[in-house]
PDB file of C-alpha atoms and ligand atoms in Angstrom:
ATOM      1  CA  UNK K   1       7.062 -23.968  11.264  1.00 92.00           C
ATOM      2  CA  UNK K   2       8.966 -20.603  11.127  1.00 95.00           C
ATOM      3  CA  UNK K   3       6.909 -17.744  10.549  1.00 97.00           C
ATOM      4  CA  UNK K   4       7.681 -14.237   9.652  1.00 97.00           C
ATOM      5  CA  UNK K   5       6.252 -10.160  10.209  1.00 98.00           C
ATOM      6  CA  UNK K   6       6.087  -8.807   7.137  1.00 98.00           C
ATOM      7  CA  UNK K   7       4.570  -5.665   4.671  1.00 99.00           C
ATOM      8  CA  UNK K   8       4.358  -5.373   0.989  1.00 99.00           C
ATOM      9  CA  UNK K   9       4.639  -2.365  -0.340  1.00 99.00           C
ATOM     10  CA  UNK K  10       5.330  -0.827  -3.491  1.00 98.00           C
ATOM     11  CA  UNK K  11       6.673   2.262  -5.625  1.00 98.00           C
ATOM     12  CA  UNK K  12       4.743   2.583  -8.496  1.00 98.00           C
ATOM     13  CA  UNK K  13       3.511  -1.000  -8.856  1.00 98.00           C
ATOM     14  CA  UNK K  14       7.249  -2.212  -8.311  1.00 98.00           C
ATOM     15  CA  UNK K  15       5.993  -4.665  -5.308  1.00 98.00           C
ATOM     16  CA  UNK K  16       7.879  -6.096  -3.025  1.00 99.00           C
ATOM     17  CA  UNK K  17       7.791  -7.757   0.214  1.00 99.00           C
ATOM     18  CA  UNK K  18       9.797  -5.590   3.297  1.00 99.00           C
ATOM     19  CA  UNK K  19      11.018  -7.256   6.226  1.00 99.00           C
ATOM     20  CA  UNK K  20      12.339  -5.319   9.377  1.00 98.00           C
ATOM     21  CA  UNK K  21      15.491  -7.386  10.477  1.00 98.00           C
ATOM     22  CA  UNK K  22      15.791  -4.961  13.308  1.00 98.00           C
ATOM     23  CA  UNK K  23      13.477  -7.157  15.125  1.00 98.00           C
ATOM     24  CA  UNK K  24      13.263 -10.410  12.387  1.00 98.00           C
ATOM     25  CA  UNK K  25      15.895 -13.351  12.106  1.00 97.00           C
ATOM     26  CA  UNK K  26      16.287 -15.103   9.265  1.00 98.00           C
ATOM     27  CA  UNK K  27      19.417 -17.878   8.584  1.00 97.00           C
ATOM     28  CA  UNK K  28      21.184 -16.153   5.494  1.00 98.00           C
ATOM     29  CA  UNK K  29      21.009 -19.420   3.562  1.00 98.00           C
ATOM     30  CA  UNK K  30      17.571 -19.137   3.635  1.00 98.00           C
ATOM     31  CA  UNK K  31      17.204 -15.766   1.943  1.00 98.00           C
ATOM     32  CA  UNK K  32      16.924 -16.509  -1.928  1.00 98.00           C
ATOM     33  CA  UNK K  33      14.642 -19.288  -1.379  1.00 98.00           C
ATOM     34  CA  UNK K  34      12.614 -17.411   0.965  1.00 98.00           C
ATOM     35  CA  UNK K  35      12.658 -15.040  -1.659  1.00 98.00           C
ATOM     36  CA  UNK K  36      11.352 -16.954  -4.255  1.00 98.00           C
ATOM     37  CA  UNK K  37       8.460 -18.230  -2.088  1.00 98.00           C
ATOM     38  CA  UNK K  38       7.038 -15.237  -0.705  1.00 98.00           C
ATOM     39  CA  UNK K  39       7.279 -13.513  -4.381  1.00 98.00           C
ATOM     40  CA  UNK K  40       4.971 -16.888  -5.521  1.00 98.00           C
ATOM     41  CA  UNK K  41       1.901 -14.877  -6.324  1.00 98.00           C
ATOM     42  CA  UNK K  42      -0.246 -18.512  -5.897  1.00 98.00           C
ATOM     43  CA  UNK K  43       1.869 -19.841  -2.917  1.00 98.00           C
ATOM     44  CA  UNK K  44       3.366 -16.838  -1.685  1.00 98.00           C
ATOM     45  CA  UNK K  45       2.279 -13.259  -1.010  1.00 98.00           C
ATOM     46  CA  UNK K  46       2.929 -12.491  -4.314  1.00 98.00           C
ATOM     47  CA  UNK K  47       5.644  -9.498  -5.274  1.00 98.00           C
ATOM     48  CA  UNK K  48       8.807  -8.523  -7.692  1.00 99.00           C
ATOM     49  CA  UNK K  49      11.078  -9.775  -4.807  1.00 99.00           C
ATOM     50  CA  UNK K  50      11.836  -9.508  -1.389  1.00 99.00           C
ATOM     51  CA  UNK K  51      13.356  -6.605   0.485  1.00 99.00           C
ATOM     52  CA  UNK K  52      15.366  -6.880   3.963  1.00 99.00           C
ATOM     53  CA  UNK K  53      15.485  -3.748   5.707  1.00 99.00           C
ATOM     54  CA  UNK K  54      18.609  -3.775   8.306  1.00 98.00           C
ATOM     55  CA  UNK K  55      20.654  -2.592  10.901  1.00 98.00           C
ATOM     56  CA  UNK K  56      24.267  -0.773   9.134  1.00 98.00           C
ATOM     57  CA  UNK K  57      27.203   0.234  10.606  1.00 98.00           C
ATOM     58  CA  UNK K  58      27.448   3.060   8.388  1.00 98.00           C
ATOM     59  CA  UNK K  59      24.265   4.625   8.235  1.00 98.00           C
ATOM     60  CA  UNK K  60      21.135   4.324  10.024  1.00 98.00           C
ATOM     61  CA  UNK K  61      19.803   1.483   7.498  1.00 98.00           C
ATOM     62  CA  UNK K  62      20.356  -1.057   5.234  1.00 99.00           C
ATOM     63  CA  UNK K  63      18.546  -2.237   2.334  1.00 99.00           C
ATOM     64  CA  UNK K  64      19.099  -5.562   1.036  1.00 99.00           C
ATOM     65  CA  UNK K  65      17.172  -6.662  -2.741  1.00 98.00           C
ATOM     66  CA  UNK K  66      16.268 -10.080  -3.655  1.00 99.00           C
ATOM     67  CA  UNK K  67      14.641 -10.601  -7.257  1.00 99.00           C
ATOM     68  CA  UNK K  68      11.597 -13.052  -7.733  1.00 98.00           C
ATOM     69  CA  UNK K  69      14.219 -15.576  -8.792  1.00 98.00           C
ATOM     70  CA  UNK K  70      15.996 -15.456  -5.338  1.00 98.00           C
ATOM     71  CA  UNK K  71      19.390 -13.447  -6.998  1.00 98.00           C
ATOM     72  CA  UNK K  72      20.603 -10.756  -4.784  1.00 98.00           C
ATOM     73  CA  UNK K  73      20.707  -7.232  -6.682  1.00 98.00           C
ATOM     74  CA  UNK K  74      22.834  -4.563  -5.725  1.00 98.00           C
ATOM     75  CA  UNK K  75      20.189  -1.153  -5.665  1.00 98.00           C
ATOM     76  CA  UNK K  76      16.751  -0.604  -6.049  1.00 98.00           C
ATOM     77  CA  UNK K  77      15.385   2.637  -6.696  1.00 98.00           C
ATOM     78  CA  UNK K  78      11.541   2.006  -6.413  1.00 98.00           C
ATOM     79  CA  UNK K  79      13.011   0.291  -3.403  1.00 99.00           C
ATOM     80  CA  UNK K  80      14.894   2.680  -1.489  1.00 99.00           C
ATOM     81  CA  UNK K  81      11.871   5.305  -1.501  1.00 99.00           C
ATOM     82  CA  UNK K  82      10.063   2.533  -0.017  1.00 99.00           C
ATOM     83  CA  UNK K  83      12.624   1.574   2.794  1.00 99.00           C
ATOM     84  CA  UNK K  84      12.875   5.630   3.373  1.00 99.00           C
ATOM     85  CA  UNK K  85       9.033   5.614   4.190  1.00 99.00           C
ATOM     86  CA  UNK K  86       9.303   2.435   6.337  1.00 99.00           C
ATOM     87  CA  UNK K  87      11.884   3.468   8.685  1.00 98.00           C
ATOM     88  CA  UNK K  88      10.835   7.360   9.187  1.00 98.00           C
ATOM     89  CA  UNK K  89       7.227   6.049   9.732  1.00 98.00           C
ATOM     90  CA  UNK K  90       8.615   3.406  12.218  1.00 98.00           C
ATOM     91  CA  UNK K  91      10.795   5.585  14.285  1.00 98.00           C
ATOM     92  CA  UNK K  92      13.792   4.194  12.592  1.00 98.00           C
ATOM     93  CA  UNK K  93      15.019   7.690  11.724  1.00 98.00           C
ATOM     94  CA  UNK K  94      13.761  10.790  13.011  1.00 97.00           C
ATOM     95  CA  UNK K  95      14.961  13.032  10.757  1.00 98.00           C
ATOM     96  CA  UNK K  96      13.543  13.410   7.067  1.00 98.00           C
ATOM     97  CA  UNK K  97      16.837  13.649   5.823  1.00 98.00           C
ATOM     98  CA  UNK K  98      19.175  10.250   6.005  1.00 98.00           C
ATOM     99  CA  UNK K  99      21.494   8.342   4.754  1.00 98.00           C
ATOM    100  CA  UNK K 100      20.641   4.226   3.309  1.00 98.00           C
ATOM    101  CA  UNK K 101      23.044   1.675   2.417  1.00 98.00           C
ATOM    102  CA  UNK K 102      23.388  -0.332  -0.282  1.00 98.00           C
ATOM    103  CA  UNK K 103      25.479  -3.350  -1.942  1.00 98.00           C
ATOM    104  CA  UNK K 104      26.319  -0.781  -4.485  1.00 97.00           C
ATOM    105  CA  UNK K 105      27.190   2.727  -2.333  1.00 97.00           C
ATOM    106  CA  UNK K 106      25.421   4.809  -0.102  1.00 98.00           C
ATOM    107  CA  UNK K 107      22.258   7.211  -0.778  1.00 98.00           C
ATOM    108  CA  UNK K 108      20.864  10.055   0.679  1.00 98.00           C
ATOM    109  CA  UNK K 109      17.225  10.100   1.216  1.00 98.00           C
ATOM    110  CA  UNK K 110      14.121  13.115   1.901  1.00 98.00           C
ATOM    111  CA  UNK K 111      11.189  12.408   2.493  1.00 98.00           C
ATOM    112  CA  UNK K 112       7.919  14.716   2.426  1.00 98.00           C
ATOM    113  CA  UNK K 113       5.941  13.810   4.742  1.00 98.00           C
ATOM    114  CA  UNK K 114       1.948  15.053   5.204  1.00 97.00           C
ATOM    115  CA  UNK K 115      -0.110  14.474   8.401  1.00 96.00           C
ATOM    116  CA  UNK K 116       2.786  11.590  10.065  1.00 94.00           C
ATOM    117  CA  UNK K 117       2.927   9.832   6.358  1.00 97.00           C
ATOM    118  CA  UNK K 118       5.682  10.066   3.919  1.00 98.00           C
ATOM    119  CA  UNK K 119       4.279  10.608   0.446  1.00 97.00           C
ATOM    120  CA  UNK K 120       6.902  11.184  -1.918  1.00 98.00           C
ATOM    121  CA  UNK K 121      10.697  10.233  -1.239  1.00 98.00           C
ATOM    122  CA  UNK K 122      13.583  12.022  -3.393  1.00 99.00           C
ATOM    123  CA  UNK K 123      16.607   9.985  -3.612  1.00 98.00           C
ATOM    124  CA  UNK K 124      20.239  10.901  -4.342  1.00 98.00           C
ATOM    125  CA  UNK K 125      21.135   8.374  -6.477  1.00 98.00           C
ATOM    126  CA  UNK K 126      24.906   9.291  -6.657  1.00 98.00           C
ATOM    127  CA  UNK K 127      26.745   8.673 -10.264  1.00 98.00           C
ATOM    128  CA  UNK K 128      26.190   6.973 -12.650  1.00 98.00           C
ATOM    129  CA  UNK K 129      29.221   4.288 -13.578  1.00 98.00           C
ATOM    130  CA  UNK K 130      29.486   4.744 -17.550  1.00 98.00           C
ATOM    131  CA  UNK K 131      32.970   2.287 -17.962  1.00 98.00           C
ATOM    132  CA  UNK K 132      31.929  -0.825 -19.828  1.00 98.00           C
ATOM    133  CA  UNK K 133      33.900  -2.675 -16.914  1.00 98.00           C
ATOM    134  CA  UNK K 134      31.659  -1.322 -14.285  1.00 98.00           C
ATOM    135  CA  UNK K 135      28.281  -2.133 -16.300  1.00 98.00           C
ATOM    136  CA  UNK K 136      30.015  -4.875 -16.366  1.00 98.00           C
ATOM    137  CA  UNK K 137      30.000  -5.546 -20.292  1.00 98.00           C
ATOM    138  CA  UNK K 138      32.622  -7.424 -22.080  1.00 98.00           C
ATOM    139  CA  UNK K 139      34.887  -5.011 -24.313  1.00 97.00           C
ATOM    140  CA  UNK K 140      36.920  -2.184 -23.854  1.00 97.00           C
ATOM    141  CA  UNK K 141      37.343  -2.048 -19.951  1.00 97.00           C
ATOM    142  CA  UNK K 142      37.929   2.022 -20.033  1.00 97.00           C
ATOM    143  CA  UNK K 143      35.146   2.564 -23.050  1.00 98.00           C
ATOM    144  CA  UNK K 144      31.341   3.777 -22.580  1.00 98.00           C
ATOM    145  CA  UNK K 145      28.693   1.950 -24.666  1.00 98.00           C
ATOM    146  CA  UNK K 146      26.776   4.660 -26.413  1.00 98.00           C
ATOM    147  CA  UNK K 147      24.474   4.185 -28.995  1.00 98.00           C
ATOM    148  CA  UNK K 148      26.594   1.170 -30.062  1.00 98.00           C
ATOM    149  CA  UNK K 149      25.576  -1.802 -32.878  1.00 98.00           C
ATOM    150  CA  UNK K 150      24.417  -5.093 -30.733  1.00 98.00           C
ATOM    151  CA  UNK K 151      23.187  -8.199 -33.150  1.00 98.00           C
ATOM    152  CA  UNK K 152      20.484 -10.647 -31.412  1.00 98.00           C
ATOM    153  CA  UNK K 153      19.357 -13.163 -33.000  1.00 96.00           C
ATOM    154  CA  UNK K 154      20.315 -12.044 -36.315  1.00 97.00           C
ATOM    155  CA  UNK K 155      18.813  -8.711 -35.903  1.00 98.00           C
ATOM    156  CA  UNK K 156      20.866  -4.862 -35.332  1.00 98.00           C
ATOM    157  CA  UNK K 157      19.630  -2.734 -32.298  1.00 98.00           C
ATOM    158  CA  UNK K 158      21.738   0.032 -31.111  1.00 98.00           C
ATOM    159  CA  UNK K 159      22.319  -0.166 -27.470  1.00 98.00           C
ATOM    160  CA  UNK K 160      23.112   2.654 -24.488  1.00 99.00           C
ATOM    161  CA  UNK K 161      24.602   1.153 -21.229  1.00 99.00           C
ATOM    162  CA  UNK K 162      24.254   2.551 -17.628  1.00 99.00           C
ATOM    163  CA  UNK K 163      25.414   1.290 -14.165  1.00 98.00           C
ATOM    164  CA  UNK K 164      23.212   2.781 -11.139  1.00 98.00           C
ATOM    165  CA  UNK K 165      24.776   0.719  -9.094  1.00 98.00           C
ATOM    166  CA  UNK K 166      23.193  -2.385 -10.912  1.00 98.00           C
ATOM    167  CA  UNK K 167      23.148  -3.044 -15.033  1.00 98.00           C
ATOM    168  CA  UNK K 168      21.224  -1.443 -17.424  1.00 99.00           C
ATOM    169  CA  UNK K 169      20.640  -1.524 -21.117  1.00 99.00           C
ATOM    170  CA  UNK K 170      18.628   0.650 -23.063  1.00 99.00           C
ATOM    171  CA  UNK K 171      16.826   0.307 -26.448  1.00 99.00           C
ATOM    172  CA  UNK K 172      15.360   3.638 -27.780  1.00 98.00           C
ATOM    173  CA  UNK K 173      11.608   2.241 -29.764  1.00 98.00           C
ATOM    174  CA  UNK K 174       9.464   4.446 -31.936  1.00 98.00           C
ATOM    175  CA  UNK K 175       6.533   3.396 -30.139  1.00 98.00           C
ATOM    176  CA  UNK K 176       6.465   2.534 -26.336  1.00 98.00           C
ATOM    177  CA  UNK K 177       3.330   0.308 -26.786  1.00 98.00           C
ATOM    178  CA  UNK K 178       4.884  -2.292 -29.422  1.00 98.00           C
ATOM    179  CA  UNK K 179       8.337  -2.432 -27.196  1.00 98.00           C
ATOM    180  CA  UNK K 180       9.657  -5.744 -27.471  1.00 98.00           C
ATOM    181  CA  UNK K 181      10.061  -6.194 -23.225  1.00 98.00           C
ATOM    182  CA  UNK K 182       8.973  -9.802 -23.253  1.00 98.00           C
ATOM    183  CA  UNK K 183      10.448 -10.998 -26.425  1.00 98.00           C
ATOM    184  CA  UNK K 184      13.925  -9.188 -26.440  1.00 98.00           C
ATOM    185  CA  UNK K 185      13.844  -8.352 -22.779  1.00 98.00           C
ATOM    186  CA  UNK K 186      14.677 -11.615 -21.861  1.00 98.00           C
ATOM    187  CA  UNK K 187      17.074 -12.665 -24.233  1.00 98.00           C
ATOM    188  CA  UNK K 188      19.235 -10.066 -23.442  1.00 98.00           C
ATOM    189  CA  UNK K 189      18.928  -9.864 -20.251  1.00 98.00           C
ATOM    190  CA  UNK K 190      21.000 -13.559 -19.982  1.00 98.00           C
ATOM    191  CA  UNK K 191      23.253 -12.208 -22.977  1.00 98.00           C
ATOM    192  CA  UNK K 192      27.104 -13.118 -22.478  1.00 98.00           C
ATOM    193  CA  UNK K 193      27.778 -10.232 -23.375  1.00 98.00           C
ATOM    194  CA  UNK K 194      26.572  -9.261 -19.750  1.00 98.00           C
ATOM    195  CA  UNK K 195      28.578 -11.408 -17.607  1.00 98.00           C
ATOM    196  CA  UNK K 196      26.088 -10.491 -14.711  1.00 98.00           C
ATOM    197  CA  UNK K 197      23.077 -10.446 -16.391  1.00 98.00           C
ATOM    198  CA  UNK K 198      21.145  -6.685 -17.382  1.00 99.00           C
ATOM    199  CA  UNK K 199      18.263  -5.052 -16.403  1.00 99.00           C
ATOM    200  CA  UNK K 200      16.444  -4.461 -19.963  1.00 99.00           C
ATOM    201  CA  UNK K 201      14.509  -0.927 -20.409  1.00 99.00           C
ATOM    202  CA  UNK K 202      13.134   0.198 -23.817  1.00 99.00           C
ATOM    203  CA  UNK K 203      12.516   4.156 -24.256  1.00 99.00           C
ATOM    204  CA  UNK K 204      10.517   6.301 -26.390  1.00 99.00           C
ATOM    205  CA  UNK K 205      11.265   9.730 -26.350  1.00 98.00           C
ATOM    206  CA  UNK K 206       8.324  12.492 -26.508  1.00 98.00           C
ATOM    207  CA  UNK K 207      10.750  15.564 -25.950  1.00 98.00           C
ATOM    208  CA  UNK K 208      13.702  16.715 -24.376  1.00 97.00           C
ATOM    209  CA  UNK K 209      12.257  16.246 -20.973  1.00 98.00           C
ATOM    210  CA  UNK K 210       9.703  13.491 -20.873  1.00 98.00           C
ATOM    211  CA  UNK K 211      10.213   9.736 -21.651  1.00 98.00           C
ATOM    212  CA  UNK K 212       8.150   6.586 -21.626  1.00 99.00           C
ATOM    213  CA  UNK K 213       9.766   3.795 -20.524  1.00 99.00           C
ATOM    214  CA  UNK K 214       8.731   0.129 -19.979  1.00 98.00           C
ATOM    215  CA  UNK K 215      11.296  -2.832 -18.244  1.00 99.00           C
ATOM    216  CA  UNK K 216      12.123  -6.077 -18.451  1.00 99.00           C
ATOM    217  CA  UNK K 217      14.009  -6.724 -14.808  1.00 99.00           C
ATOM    218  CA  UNK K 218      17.083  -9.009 -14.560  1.00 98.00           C
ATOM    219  CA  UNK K 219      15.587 -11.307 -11.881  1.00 98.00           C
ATOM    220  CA  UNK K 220      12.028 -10.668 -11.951  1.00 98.00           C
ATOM    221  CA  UNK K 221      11.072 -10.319 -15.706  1.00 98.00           C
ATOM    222  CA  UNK K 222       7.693  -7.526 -16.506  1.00 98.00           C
ATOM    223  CA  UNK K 223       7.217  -4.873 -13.641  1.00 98.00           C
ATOM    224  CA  UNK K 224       5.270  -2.040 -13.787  1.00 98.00           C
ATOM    225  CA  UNK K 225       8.247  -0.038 -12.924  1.00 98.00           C
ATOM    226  CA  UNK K 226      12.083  -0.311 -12.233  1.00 98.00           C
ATOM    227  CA  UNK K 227      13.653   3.736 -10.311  1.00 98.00           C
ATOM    228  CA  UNK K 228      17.062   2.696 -11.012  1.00 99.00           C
ATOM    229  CA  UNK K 229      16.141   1.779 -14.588  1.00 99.00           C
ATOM    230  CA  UNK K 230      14.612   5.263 -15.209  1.00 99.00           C
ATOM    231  CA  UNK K 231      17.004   6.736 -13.311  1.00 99.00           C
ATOM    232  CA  UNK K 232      19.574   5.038 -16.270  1.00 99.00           C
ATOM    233  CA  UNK K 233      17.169   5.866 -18.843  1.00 99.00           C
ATOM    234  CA  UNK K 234      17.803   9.838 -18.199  1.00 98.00           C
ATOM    235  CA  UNK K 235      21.336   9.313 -18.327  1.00 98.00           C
ATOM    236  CA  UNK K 236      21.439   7.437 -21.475  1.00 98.00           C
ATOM    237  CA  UNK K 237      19.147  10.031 -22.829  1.00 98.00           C
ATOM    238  CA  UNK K 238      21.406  12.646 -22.364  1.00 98.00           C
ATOM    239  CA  UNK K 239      24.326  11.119 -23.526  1.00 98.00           C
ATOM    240  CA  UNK K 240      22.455   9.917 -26.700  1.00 98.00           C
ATOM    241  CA  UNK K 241      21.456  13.905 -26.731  1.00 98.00           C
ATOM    242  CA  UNK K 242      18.210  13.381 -26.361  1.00 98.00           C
ATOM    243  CA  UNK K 243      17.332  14.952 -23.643  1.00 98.00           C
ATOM    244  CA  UNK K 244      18.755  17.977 -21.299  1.00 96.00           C
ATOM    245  CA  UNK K 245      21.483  17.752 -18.340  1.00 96.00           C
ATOM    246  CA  UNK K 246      20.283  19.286 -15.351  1.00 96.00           C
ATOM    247  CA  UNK K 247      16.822  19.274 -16.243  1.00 97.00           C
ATOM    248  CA  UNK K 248      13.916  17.671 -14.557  1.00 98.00           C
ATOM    249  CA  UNK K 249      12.798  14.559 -16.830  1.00 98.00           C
ATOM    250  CA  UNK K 250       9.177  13.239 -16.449  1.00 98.00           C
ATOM    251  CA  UNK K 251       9.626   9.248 -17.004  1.00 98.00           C
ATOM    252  CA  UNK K 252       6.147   7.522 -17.713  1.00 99.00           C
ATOM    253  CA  UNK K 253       6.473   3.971 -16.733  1.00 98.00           C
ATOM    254  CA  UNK K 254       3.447   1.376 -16.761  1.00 98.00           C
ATOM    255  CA  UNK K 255       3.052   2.440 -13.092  1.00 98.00           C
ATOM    256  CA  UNK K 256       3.164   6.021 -13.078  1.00 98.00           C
ATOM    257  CA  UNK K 257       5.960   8.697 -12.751  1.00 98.00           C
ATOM    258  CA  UNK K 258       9.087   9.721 -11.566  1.00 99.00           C
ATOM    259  CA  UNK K 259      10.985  12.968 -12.069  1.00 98.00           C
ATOM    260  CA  UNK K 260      14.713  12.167 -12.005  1.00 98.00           C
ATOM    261  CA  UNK K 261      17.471  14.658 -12.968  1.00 98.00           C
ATOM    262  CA  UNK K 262      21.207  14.403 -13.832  1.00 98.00           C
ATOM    263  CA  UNK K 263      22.213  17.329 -12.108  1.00 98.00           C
ATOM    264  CA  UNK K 264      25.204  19.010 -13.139  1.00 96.00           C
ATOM    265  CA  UNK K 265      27.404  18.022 -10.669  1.00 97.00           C
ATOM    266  CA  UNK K 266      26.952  14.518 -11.814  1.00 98.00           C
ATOM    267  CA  UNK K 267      24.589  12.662  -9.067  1.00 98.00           C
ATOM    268  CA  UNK K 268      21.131  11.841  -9.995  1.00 98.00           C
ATOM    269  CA  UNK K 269      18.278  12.918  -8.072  1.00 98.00           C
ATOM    270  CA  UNK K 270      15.091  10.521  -8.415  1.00 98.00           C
ATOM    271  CA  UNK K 271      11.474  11.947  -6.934  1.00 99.00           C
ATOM    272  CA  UNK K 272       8.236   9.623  -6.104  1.00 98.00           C
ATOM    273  CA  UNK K 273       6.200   8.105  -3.987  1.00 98.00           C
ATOM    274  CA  UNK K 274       6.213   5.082  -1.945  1.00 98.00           C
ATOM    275  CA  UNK K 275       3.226   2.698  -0.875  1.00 98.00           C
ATOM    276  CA  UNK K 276       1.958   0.368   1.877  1.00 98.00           C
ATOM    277  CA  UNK K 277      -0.340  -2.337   0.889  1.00 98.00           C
ATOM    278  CA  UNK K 278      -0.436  -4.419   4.106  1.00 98.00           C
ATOM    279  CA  UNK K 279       0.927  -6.444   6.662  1.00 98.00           C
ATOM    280  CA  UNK K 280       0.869  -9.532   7.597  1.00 98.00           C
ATOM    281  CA  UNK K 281       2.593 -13.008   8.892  1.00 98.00           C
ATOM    282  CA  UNK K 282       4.119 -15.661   6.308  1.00 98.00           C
ATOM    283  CA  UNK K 283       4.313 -19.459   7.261  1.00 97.00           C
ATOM    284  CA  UNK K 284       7.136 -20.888   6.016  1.00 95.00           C
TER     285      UNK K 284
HETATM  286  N1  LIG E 301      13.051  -2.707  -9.347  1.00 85.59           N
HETATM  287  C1  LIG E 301      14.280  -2.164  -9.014  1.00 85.59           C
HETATM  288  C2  LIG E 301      15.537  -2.913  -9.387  1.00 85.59           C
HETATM  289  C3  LIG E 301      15.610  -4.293  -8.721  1.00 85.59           C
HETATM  290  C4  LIG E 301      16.910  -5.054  -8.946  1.00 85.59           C
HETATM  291  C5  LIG E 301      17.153  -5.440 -10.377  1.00 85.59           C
HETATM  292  N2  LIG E 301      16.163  -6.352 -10.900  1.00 85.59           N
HETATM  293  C6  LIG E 301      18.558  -6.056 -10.500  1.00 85.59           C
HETATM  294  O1  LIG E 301      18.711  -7.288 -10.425  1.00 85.59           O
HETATM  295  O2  LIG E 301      19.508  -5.295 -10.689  1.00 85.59           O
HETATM  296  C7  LIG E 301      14.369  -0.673  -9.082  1.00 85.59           C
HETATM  297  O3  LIG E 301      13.320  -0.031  -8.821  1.00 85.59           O
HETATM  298  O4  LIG E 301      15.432  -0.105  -9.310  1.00 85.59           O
END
């Protein structure tokens, strides 16, 4: 039997199980199904997914995101603030200022740290990718997707698309609490119209600096929160003119907050905190 270090931690209820591959091995046809098991909340640890945190050539880390389903994504924000406190606490990095990479780019992370512990992470997200091809979306290759008609099953929404790196759309709702995230969410996130699936985030506004927000994730379904969704929830606020550019935005998901702004010069800056649950060994 093969057995395996691990710790779960999360970013605002966003769980997920971290494994140091500095000093773990694991055969890379393993990983999905690995991935799946460990997320098993009955036969597994339980968790949104599975996070590999790795040795780059480029960087002083890696991060590498599996969903619950075992697909690979490409960035994670709730994620990266949690790979940011792993390896400063861990004498990974020594400075509270470093780069991580990603499937989708590299980000710059800061951590705050109080008494040896990182509590809060800010992460520069870099741009946002607004072409329909880099969603991707079929369409238009050069076009955005702003506020435009989409029919499901028979009924009209108007839709806001957002790469961070991975898909996002967004439905704006009148009320956050009857969102239609387990109904809707999951029938577009397998849409066509997606080639590689979408990351499904519904919005309410409450003014032009505060947003509730709820997810369904491509991969994983219902988590309490998604950073890179939020993070595409401020940009599709602004270009929707709801919201201010180079503000701070308060986004309110099921889990708690994050402050993310779209700073002028066009990256997007993402600020909160980062967990540890526990550690442990999986059988597998
Ligand atoms: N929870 C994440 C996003 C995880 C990946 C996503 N489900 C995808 O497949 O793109 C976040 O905090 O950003």
């Amino acid at each position: 039997m093969n057995q395996l270090s691990f710790t779960k931690m999360h970013g605002l209820g966003n769980s997920y199980i971290y494994v140091n591959m500095f000093e773990e091995t694991i055969p890379e046809s393993l990983l999905s199904s690995l991935a799946v098991k460990v997320s098993n909340v009955n036969t597994g640890i339980g968790a949104d997914g599975m996070i590999l945190i790795c040795p780059s050539n480029i960087a002083p880390v890696k991060m590498r995101i599996f969903n619950s389903d075992g697909s690979e994504g490409k960035n994670c924000g709730n994620g990266l603030r949690c790979v940011a406190k792993y390896v400063y606490e861990h004498g990974i990095v020594q400075e509270p200022s470093f780069f991580i990479e990603t499937l989708s780019g590299l980000v710059k992370a800061d951590v705050t740290v109080e008494n040896g512990a990182v509590t809060s992470v800010t992460v520069d997200m870099g741009k946002p990718r607004l072409k329909r091809s880099q969603i991707p979306m079929v369409g238009p290759e050069a076009e955005q997707v702003v506020a435009e008609p989409f029919e499901v099953d028979g009924q009209r929404y108007e839709i806001t698309a957002v790469s961070m790196g991975n898909p996002h759309v967004i439905f704006y709702v009148d009320d956050i609490t009857t969102a239609p995230v387990t109904t809707l969410g999951p029938m577009v996130e397998k849409d066509k119209r997606f080639p590689e699936g979408v990351n499904v985030e519904f919005v309410e506004v409450i003014n032009d600096h505060e947003l509730h927000f709820r997810v369904w994730e491509r991969g994983s379904g219902v988590t309490q929160a998604c950073g890179t969704g939020a993070c595409a929830a401020v940009v599709a606020s602004v270009l929707n003119g709801k919201t201010a550019r180079d503000k701070e935005t308060i986004v309110h998901l099921a889990g708690g907050d994050l402050i993310i702004t779209w700073t002028e010069e066009g990256n997007i800056r993402m600020t909160g905190p980062a967990e540890t649950i526990c550690t442990g060994v999986y059988y597998y």
